[in-house]
mmCIF file of C-alpha atoms in Angstrom:
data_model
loop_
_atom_site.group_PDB
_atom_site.id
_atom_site.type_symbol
_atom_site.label_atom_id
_atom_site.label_comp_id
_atom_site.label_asym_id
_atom_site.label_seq_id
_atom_site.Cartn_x
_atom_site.Cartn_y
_atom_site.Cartn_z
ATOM 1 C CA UNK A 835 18.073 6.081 -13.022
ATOM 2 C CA UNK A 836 20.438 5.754 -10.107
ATOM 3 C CA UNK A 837 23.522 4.210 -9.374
ATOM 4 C CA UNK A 838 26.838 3.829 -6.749
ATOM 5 C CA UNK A 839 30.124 2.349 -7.527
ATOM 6 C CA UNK A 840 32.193 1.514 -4.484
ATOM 7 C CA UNK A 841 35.592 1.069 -6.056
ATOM 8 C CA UNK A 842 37.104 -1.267 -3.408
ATOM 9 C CA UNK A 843 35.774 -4.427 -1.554
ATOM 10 C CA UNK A 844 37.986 -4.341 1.024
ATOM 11 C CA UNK A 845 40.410 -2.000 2.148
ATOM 12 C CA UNK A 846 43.001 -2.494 4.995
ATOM 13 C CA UNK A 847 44.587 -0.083 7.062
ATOM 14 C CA UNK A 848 46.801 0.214 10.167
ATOM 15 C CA UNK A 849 45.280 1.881 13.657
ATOM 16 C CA UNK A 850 46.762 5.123 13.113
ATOM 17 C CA UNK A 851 46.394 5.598 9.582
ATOM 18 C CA UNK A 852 44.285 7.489 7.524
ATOM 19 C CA UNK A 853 40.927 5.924 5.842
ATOM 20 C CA UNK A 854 40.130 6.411 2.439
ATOM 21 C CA UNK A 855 37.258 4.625 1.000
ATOM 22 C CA UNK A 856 35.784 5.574 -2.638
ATOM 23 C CA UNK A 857 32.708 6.165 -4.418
ATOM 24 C CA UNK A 858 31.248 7.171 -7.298
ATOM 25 C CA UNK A 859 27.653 7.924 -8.260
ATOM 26 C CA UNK A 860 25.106 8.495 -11.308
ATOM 27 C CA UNK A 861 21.771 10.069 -10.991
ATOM 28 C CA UNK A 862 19.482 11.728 -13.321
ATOM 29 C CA UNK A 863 18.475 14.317 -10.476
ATOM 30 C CA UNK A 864 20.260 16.192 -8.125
ATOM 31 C CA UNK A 865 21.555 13.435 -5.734
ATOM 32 C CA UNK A 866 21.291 13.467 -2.122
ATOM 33 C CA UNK A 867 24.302 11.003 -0.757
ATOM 34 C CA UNK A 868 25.068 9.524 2.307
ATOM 35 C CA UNK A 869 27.276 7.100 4.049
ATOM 36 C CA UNK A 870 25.965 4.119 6.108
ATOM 37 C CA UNK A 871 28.600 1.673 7.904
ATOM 38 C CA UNK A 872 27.403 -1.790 9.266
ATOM 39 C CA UNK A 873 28.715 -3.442 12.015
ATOM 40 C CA UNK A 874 29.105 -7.604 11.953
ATOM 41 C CA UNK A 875 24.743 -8.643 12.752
ATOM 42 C CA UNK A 876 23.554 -5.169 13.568
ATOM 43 C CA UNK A 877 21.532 -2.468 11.509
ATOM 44 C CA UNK A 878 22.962 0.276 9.639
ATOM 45 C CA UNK A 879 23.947 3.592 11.269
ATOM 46 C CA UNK A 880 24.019 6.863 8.813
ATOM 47 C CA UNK A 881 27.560 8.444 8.953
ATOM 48 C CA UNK A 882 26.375 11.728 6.728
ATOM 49 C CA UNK A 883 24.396 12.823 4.079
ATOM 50 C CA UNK A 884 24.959 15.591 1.662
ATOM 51 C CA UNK A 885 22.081 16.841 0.452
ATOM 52 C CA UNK A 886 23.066 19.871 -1.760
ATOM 53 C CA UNK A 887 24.209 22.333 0.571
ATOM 54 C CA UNK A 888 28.223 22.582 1.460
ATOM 55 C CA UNK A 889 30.405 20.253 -0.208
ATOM 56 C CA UNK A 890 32.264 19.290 2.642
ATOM 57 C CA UNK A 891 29.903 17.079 4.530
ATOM 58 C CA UNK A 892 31.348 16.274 8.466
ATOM 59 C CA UNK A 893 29.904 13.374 10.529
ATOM 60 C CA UNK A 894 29.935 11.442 13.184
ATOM 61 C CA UNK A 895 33.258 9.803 14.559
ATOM 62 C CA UNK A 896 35.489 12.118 12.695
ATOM 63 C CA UNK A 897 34.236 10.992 9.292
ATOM 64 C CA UNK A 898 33.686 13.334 6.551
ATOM 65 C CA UNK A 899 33.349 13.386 2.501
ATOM 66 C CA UNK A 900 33.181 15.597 -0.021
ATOM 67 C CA UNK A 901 31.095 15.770 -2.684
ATOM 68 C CA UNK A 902 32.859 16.698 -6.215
ATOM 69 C CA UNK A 903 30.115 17.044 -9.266
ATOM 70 C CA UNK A 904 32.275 17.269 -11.644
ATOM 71 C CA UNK A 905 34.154 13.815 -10.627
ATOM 72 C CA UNK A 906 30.956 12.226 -9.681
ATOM 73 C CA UNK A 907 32.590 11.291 -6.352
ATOM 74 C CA UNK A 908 31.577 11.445 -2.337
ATOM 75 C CA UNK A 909 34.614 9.483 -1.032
ATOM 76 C CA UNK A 910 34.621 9.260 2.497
ATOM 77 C CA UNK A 911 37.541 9.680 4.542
ATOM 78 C CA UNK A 912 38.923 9.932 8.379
ATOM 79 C CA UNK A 913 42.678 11.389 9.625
ATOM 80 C CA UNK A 914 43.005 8.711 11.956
ATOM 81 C CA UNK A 915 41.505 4.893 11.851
ATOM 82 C CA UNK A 916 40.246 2.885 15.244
ATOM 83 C CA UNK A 917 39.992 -0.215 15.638
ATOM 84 C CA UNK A 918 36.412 0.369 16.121
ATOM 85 C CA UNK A 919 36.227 1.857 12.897
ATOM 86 C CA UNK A 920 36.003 -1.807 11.195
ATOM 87 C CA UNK A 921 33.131 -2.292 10.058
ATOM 88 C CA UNK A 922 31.456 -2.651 6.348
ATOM 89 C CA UNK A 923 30.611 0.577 4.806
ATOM 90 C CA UNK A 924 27.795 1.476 1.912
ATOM 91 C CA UNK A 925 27.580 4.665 -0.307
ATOM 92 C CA UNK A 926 23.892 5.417 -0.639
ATOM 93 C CA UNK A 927 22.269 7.500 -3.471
ATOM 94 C CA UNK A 928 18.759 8.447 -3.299
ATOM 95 C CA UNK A 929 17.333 10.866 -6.047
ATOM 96 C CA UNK A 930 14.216 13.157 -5.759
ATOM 97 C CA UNK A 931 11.194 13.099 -7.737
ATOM 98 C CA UNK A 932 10.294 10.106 -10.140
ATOM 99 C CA UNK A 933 10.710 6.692 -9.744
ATOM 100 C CA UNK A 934 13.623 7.191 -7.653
ATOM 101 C CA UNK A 935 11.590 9.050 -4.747
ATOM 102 C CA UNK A 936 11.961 7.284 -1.510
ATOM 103 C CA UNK A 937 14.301 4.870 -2.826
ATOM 104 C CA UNK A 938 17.664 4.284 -1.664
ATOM 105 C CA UNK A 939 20.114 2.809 -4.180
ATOM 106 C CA UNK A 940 23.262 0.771 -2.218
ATOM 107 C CA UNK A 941 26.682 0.583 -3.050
ATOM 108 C CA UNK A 942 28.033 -2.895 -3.326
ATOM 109 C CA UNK A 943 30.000 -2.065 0.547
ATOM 110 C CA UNK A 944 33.299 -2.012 1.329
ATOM 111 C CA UNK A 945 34.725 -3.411 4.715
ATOM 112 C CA UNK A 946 37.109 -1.927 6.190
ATOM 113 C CA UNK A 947 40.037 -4.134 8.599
ATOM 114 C CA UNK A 948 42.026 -2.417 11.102
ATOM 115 C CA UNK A 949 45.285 -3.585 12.219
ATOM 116 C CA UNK A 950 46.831 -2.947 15.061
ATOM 117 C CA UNK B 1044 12.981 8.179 21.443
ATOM 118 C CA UNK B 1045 13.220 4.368 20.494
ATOM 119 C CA UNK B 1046 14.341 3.957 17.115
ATOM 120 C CA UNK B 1047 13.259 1.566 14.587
ATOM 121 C CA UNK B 1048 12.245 -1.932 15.716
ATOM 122 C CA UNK B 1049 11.685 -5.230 13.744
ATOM 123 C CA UNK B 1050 10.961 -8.778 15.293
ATOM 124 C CA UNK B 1051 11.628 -11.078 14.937
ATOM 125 C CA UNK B 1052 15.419 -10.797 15.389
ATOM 126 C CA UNK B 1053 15.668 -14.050 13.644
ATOM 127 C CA UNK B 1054 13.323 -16.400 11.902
ATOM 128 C CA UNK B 1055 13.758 -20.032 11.274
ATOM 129 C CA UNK B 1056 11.232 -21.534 8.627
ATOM 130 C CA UNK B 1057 10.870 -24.384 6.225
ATOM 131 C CA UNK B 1058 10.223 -24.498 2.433
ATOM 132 C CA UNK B 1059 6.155 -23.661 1.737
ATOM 133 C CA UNK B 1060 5.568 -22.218 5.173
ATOM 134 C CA UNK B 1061 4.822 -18.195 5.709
ATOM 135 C CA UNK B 1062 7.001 -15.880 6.952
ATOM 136 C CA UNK B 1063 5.624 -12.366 8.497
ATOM 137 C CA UNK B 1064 8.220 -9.848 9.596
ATOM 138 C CA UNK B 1065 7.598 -7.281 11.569
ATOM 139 C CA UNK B 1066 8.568 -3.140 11.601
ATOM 140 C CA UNK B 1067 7.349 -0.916 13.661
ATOM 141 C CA UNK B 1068 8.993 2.972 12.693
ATOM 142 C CA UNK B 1069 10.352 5.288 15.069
ATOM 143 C CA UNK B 1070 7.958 7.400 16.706
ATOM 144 C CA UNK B 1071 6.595 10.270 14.577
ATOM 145 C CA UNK B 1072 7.665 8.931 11.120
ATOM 146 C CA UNK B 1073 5.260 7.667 8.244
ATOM 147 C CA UNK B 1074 7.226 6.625 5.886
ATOM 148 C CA UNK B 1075 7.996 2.768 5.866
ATOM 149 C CA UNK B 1076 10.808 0.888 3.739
ATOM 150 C CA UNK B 1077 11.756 -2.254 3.638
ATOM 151 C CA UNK B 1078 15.480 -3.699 1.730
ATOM 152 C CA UNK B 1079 17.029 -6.971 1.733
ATOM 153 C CA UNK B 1080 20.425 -8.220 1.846
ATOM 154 C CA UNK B 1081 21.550 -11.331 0.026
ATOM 155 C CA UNK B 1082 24.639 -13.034 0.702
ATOM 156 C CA UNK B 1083 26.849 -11.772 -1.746
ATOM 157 C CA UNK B 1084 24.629 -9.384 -2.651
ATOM 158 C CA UNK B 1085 24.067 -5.442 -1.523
ATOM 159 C CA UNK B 1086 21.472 -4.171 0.000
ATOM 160 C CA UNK B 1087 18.285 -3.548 -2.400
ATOM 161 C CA UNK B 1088 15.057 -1.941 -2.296
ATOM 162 C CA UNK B 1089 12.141 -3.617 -2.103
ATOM 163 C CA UNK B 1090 9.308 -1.602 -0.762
ATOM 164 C CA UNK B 1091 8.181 2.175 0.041
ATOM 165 C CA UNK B 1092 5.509 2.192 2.140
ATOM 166 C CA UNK B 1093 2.972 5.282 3.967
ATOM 167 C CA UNK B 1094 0.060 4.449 6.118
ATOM 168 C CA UNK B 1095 -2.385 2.643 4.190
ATOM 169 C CA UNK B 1096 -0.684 2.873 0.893
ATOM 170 C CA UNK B 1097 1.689 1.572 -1.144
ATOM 171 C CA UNK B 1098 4.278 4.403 -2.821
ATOM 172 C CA UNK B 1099 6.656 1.988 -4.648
ATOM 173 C CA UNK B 1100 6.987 -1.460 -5.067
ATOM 174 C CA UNK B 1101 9.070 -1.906 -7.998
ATOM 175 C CA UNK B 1102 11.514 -3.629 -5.783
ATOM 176 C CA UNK B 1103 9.083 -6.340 -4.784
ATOM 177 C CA UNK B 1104 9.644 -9.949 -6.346
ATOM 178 C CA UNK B 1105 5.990 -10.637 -8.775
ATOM 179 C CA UNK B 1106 5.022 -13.240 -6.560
ATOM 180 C CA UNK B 1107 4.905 -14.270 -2.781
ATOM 181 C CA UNK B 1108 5.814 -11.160 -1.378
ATOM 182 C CA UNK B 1109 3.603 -8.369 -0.070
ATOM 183 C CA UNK B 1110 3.410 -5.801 2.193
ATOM 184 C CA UNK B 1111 1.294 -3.431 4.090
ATOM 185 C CA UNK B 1112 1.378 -0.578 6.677
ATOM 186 C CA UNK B 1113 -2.099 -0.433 8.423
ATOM 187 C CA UNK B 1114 -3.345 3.136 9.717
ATOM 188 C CA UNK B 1115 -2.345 1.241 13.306
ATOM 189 C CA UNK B 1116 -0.203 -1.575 13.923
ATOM 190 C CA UNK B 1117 3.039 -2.363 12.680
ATOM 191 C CA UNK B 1118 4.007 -2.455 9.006
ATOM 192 C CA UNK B 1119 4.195 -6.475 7.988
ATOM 193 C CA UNK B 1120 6.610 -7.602 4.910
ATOM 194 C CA UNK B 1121 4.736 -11.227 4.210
ATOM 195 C CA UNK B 1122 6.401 -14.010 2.082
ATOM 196 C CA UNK B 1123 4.224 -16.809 1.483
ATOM 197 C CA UNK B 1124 5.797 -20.527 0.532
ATOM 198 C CA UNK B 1125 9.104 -19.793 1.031
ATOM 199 C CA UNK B 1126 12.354 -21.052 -0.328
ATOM 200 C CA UNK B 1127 15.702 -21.211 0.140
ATOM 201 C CA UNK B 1128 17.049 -17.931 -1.718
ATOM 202 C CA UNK B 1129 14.201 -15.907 0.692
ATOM 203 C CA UNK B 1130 16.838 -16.556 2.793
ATOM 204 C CA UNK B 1131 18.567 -13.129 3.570
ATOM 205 C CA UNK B 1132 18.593 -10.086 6.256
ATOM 206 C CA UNK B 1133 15.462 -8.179 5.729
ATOM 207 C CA UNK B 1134 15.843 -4.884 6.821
ATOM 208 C CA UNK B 1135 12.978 -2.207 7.596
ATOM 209 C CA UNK B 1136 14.051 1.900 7.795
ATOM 210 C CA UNK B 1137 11.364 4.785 8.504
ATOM 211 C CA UNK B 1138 11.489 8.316 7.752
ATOM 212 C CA UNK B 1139 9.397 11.775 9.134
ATOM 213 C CA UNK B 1140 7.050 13.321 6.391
ATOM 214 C CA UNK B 1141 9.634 16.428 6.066
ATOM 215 C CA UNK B 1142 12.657 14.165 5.603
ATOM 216 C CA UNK B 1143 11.855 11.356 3.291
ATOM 217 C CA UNK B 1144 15.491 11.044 1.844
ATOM 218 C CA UNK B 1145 17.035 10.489 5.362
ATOM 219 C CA UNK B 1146 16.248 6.509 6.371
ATOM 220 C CA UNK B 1147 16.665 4.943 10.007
ATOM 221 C CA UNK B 1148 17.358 1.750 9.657
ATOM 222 C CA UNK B 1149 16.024 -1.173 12.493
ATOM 223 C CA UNK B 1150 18.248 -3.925 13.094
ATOM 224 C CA UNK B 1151 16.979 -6.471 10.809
ATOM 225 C CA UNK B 1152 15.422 -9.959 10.801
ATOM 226 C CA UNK B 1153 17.341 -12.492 9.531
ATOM 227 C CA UNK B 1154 15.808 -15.237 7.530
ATOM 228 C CA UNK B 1155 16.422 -18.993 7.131
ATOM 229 C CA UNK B 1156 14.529 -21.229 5.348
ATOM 230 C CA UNK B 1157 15.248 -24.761 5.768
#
């Protein structure tokens, strides 16, 4: 089984500021994780994926996690927030082999606000 | 390369009537799924579909719902009688052979049942 714990709902930042938004994860395989952020009525974008090769994962719009096994963690994080960074984000698991293959297991989201 | 597409954008029905929704992968990929979004509620699996066959439906409510993914044509999630908690975003994503565990996602069609 597979799961994702986003461990804040909403976090709030200034424009400027860094961006810290956390997750943790259980899977019975080795895990491939990824980021997705929503924007208000539109589809889901991938922001990365780590799928078991460096830890450090960098994507797009100056986002980047890292994955830490032993903390069961991927938080994602960026130096500097836009305001075009808000937005509602989801921490995706999605194991390999089993009744897991294919599937994509959701975080609960977290949006993000971003003050001027 | 157009990505994924789903119509309708937005789909207005009444209690007991049939809804079809509509998803038709990005160019290249077989590999169909389709999630919903509640209010309140995070995104969950429903559906994991290839041409012609079903991979994984142990998201799928027991009744009402189906889906398919004919060798040409769109793939179609159906929901027959509806009712008001059908209401939701239903979202389709599609994947190539060689990279099953990386989803596009369309934009969604968003359900209300009257």
């Amino acid at each position: 089984a597979q799961s994702v714990t986003q461990l804040d709902s909403h976090v709030s930042v200034s424009e400027g500021t860094p961006v810290l938004l956390r997750c943790n994860y259980s899977s019975s395989y080795s895990p491939s994780l990824f980021w997705y952020v929503q924007h208000p009525n539109k589809g889901l974008q991938l922001l990365l994926k780590y799928t078991s090769a460096a830890t450090l994962v960098k994507g797009i719009n100056g986002f980047e996690a890292e994955f830490k096994k032993s903390e069961t963690s991927f938080h994602l994080t960026k130096p500097s927030a836009h305001m075009s960074d808000a937005a509602e984000y989801f921490c995706v698991v999605s194991g390999a082999g089993g009744t897991s293959y294919g599937k994509l297991t959701f975080g609960q989201g977290t949006i993000l606000t971003v003050h001027p | 390369n157009a990505g994924v597409m789903q119509n309708p954008r937005h789909l207005v029905r009444r209690r007991g009537q049939e809804a079809r929704l509509r998803c038709s992968p990005m160019k290249g990929h077989s590999h169909v799924y389709w999630y919903r979004q509640l209010p309140e509620e995070g995104l969950k699996f429903m559906v994991y579909l290839q041409k012609e066959n079903i991979i994984d439906e142990s998201g799928m409510p027991k009744e009402r719902f189906s889906a398919e993914f004919p060798k040409e044509g769109p793939s179609i999630l159906r929901i027959q009688q509806v009712v008001r908690g059908d209401s939701a975003a239903y979202f389709c994503a599609s994947s190539p052979p060689e990279g099953y565990n990386e989803q596009f996602f369309g934009p969604g069609t968003r359900l209300t049942v009257l």
